JSON list of C-alpha atoms in Angstrom, two decimals:
[
{"chain": "S", "resi": 53, "resn": "UNK", "atom": "CA", "xyz": [95.32, 110.02, 97.64]},
{"chain": "S", "resi": 54, "resn": "UNK", "atom": "CA", "xyz": [96.95, 107.71, 94.94]},
{"chain": "S", "resi": 55, "resn": "UNK", "atom": "CA", "xyz": [98.61, 104.48, 96.22]},
{"chain": "S", "resi": 56, "resn": "UNK", "atom": "CA", "xyz": [101.60, 102.69, 94.60]},
{"chain": "S", "resi": 57, "resn": "UNK", "atom": "CA", "xyz": [102.44, 99.00, 94.90]},
{"chain": "S", "resi": 58, "resn": "UNK", "atom": "CA", "xyz": [105.91, 98.77, 96.50]},
{"chain": "S", "resi": 59, "resn": "UNK", "atom": "CA", "xyz": [108.66, 97.60, 94.12]},
{"chain": "S", "resi": 60, "resn": "UNK", "atom": "CA", "xyz": [108.78, 94.21, 95.81]},
{"chain": "S", "resi": 61, "resn": "UNK", "atom": "CA", "xyz": [105.08, 93.48, 95.53]},
{"chain": "S", "resi": 62, "resn": "UNK", "atom": "CA", "xyz": [103.41, 91.71, 92.63]},
{"chain": "S", "resi": 63, "resn": "UNK", "atom": "CA", "xyz": [99.74, 91.90, 91.71]},
{"chain": "S", "resi": 64, "resn": "UNK", "atom": "CA", "xyz": [98.47, 89.17, 89.42]},
{"chain": "S", "resi": 65, "resn": "UNK", "atom": "CA", "xyz": [94.79, 88.90, 88.34]},
{"chain": "S", "resi": 66, "resn": "UNK", "atom": "CA", "xyz": [92.82, 85.72, 88.56]},
{"chain": "S", "resi": 67, "resn": "UNK", "atom": "CA", "xyz": [89.57, 84.48, 87.55]},
{"chain": "S", "resi": 68, "resn": "UNK", "atom": "CA", "xyz": [88.19, 85.32, 90.86]},
{"chain": "S", "resi": 69, "resn": "UNK", "atom": "CA", "xyz": [90.01, 88.66, 91.63]},
{"chain": "S", "resi": 70, "resn": "UNK", "atom": "CA", "xyz": [93.79, 88.78, 92.18]},
{"chain": "S", "resi": 71, "resn": "UNK", "atom": "CA", "xyz": [96.81, 87.53, 94.22]},
{"chain": "S", "resi": 72, "resn": "UNK", "atom": "CA", "xyz": [99.17, 89.84, 95.66]},
{"chain": "S", "resi": 73, "resn": "UNK", "atom": "CA", "xyz": [102.78, 88.56, 96.34]},
{"chain": "S", "resi": 74, "resn": "UNK", "atom": "CA", "xyz": [105.00, 90.21, 98.95]},
{"chain": "S", "resi": 75, "resn": "UNK", "atom": "CA", "xyz": [108.37, 89.03, 97.50]},
{"chain": "S", "resi": 76, "resn": "UNK", "atom": "CA", "xyz": [110.13, 90.06, 100.66]},
{"chain": "S", "resi": 77, "resn": "UNK", "atom": "CA", "xyz": [108.23, 87.74, 102.94]},
{"chain": "S", "resi": 78, "resn": "UNK", "atom": "CA", "xyz": [106.88, 85.36, 100.43]},
{"chain": "S", "resi": 79, "resn": "UNK", "atom": "CA", "xyz": [103.33, 85.87, 101.79]},
{"chain": "S", "resi": 80, "resn": "UNK", "atom": "CA", "xyz": [100.42, 85.98, 99.38]},
{"chain": "S", "resi": 81, "resn": "UNK", "atom": "CA", "xyz": [97.15, 87.93, 99.72]},
{"chain": "S", "resi": 82, "resn": "UNK", "atom": "CA", "xyz": [93.95, 87.34, 97.99]},
{"chain": "S", "resi": 83, "resn": "UNK", "atom": "CA", "xyz": [91.41, 90.07, 96.65]},
{"chain": "S", "resi": 84, "resn": "UNK", "atom": "CA", "xyz": [88.10, 89.41, 95.17]},
{"chain": "S", "resi": 85, "resn": "UNK", "atom": "CA", "xyz": [86.96, 91.10, 91.94]},
{"chain": "S", "resi": 86, "resn": "UNK", "atom": "CA", "xyz": [85.69, 94.18, 93.91]},
{"chain": "S", "resi": 87, "resn": "UNK", "atom": "CA", "xyz": [88.83, 94.40, 95.77]},
{"chain": "S", "resi": 88, "resn": "UNK", "atom": "CA", "xyz": [91.01, 94.17, 92.69]},
{"chain": "S", "resi": 89, "resn": "UNK", "atom": "CA", "xyz": [88.74, 96.98, 91.06]},
{"chain": "S", "resi": 90, "resn": "UNK", "atom": "CA", "xyz": [89.12, 99.10, 94.00]},
{"chain": "S", "resi": 91, "resn": "UNK", "atom": "CA", "xyz": [93.06, 98.64, 94.09]},
{"chain": "S", "resi": 92, "resn": "UNK", "atom": "CA", "xyz": [93.52, 99.19, 90.51]},
{"chain": "S", "resi": 93, "resn": "UNK", "atom": "CA", "xyz": [91.29, 102.30, 90.66]},
{"chain": "S", "resi": 94, "resn": "UNK", "atom": "CA", "xyz": [93.49, 103.68, 93.48]},
{"chain": "S", "resi": 95, "resn": "UNK", "atom": "CA", "xyz": [96.64, 102.81, 91.66]},
{"chain": "S", "resi": 96, "resn": "UNK", "atom": "CA", "xyz": [95.32, 104.80, 88.68]},
{"chain": "S", "resi": 97, "resn": "UNK", "atom": "CA", "xyz": [94.95, 107.74, 90.86]},
{"chain": "S", "resi": 98, "resn": "UNK", "atom": "CA", "xyz": [91.22, 107.71, 91.31]},
{"chain": "S", "resi": 99, "resn": "UNK", "atom": "CA", "xyz": [89.94, 109.05, 94.67]},
{"chain": "S", "resi": 100, "resn": "UNK", "atom": "CA", "xyz": [87.99, 107.13, 97.12]},
{"chain": "S", "resi": 101, "resn": "UNK", "atom": "CA", "xyz": [84.84, 109.31, 96.43]},
{"chain": "S", "resi": 102, "resn": "UNK", "atom": "CA", "xyz": [84.96, 108.64, 92.72]},
{"chain": "S", "resi": 103, "resn": "UNK", "atom": "CA", "xyz": [85.29, 104.87, 93.40]},
{"chain": "S", "resi": 104, "resn": "UNK", "atom": "CA", "xyz": [82.55, 104.91, 95.96]},
{"chain": "S", "resi": 105, "resn": "UNK", "atom": "CA", "xyz": [80.09, 106.76, 93.69]},
{"chain": "S", "resi": 106, "resn": "UNK", "atom": "CA", "xyz": [80.81, 104.35, 90.82]},
{"chain": "S", "resi": 107, "resn": "UNK", "atom": "CA", "xyz": [80.39, 101.13, 93.04]},
{"chain": "S", "resi": 108, "resn": "UNK", "atom": "CA", "xyz": [77.12, 102.44, 94.78]},
{"chain": "S", "resi": 109, "resn": "UNK", "atom": "CA", "xyz": [75.70, 102.95, 91.45]},
{"chain": "S", "resi": 110, "resn": "UNK", "atom": "CA", "xyz": [76.67, 99.42, 90.24]},
{"chain": "S", "resi": 111, "resn": "UNK", "atom": "CA", "xyz": [75.78, 97.58, 93.48]},
{"chain": "S", "resi": 112, "resn": "UNK", "atom": "CA", "xyz": [72.95, 97.87, 96.08]},
{"chain": "S", "resi": 113, "resn": "UNK", "atom": "CA", "xyz": [75.04, 99.48, 98.81]},
{"chain": "S", "resi": 114, "resn": "UNK", "atom": "CA", "xyz": [75.44, 103.10, 99.96]},
{"chain": "S", "resi": 115, "resn": "UNK", "atom": "CA", "xyz": [78.34, 105.40, 99.04]},
{"chain": "S", "resi": 116, "resn": "UNK", "atom": "CA", "xyz": [79.17, 105.72, 102.65]},
{"chain": "S", "resi": 117, "resn": "UNK", "atom": "CA", "xyz": [79.53, 101.96, 103.17]},
{"chain": "S", "resi": 118, "resn": "UNK", "atom": "CA", "xyz": [81.65, 101.74, 99.91]},
{"chain": "S", "resi": 119, "resn": "UNK", "atom": "CA", "xyz": [83.87, 104.59, 101.22]},
{"chain": "S", "resi": 120, "resn": "UNK", "atom": "CA", "xyz": [84.39, 102.72, 104.63]},
{"chain": "S", "resi": 121, "resn": "UNK", "atom": "CA", "xyz": [85.30, 99.54, 102.69]},
{"chain": "S", "resi": 122, "resn": "UNK", "atom": "CA", "xyz": [87.79, 101.32, 100.39]},
{"chain": "S", "resi": 123, "resn": "UNK", "atom": "CA", "xyz": [89.58, 103.02, 103.52]},
{"chain": "S", "resi": 124, "resn": "UNK", "atom": "CA", "xyz": [89.67, 99.65, 105.31]},
{"chain": "S", "resi": 125, "resn": "UNK", "atom": "CA", "xyz": [91.23, 97.88, 102.17]},
{"chain": "S", "resi": 126, "resn": "UNK", "atom": "CA", "xyz": [93.66, 100.72, 101.69]},
{"chain": "S", "resi": 127, "resn": "UNK", "atom": "CA", "xyz": [94.57, 100.63, 105.38]},
{"chain": "S", "resi": 128, "resn": "UNK", "atom": "CA", "xyz": [94.98, 96.84, 105.35]},
{"chain": "S", "resi": 129, "resn": "UNK", "atom": "CA", "xyz": [97.28, 97.06, 102.35]},
{"chain": "S", "resi": 130, "resn": "UNK", "atom": "CA", "xyz": [99.37, 99.68, 104.01]},
{"chain": "S", "resi": 131, "resn": "UNK", "atom": "CA", "xyz": [99.62, 97.77, 107.10]},
{"chain": "S", "resi": 132, "resn": "UNK", "atom": "CA", "xyz": [100.87, 94.69, 105.31]},
{"chain": "S", "resi": 133, "resn": "UNK", "atom": "CA", "xyz": [103.43, 96.95, 103.67]},
{"chain": "S", "resi": 134, "resn": "UNK", "atom": "CA", "xyz": [102.05, 96.15, 100.20]},
{"chain": "S", "resi": 135, "resn": "UNK", "atom": "CA", "xyz": [101.53, 99.75, 99.07]},
{"chain": "S", "resi": 136, "resn": "UNK", "atom": "CA", "xyz": [102.67, 103.14, 99.83]},
{"chain": "S", "resi": 137, "resn": "UNK", "atom": "CA", "xyz": [100.78, 106.38, 99.63]}
]
């Protein structure tokens, strides 16, 4: 399922990943490069299965572990109110 940043959330890439600003609360969240890649992929409409397959080919980690990490990141972003979908 594709996700969308909420209208009052700003995503800014940095040298080491990204910073996500919740403009409602003024809270910042930090993503590493892999987290940024996952978030951008989800925002582009890619499925968790597609992202997990890509990352498990790139890094020495199983598809199942990457899928678990993707779900955890998506759930954390939803819980923080940064994304919908």
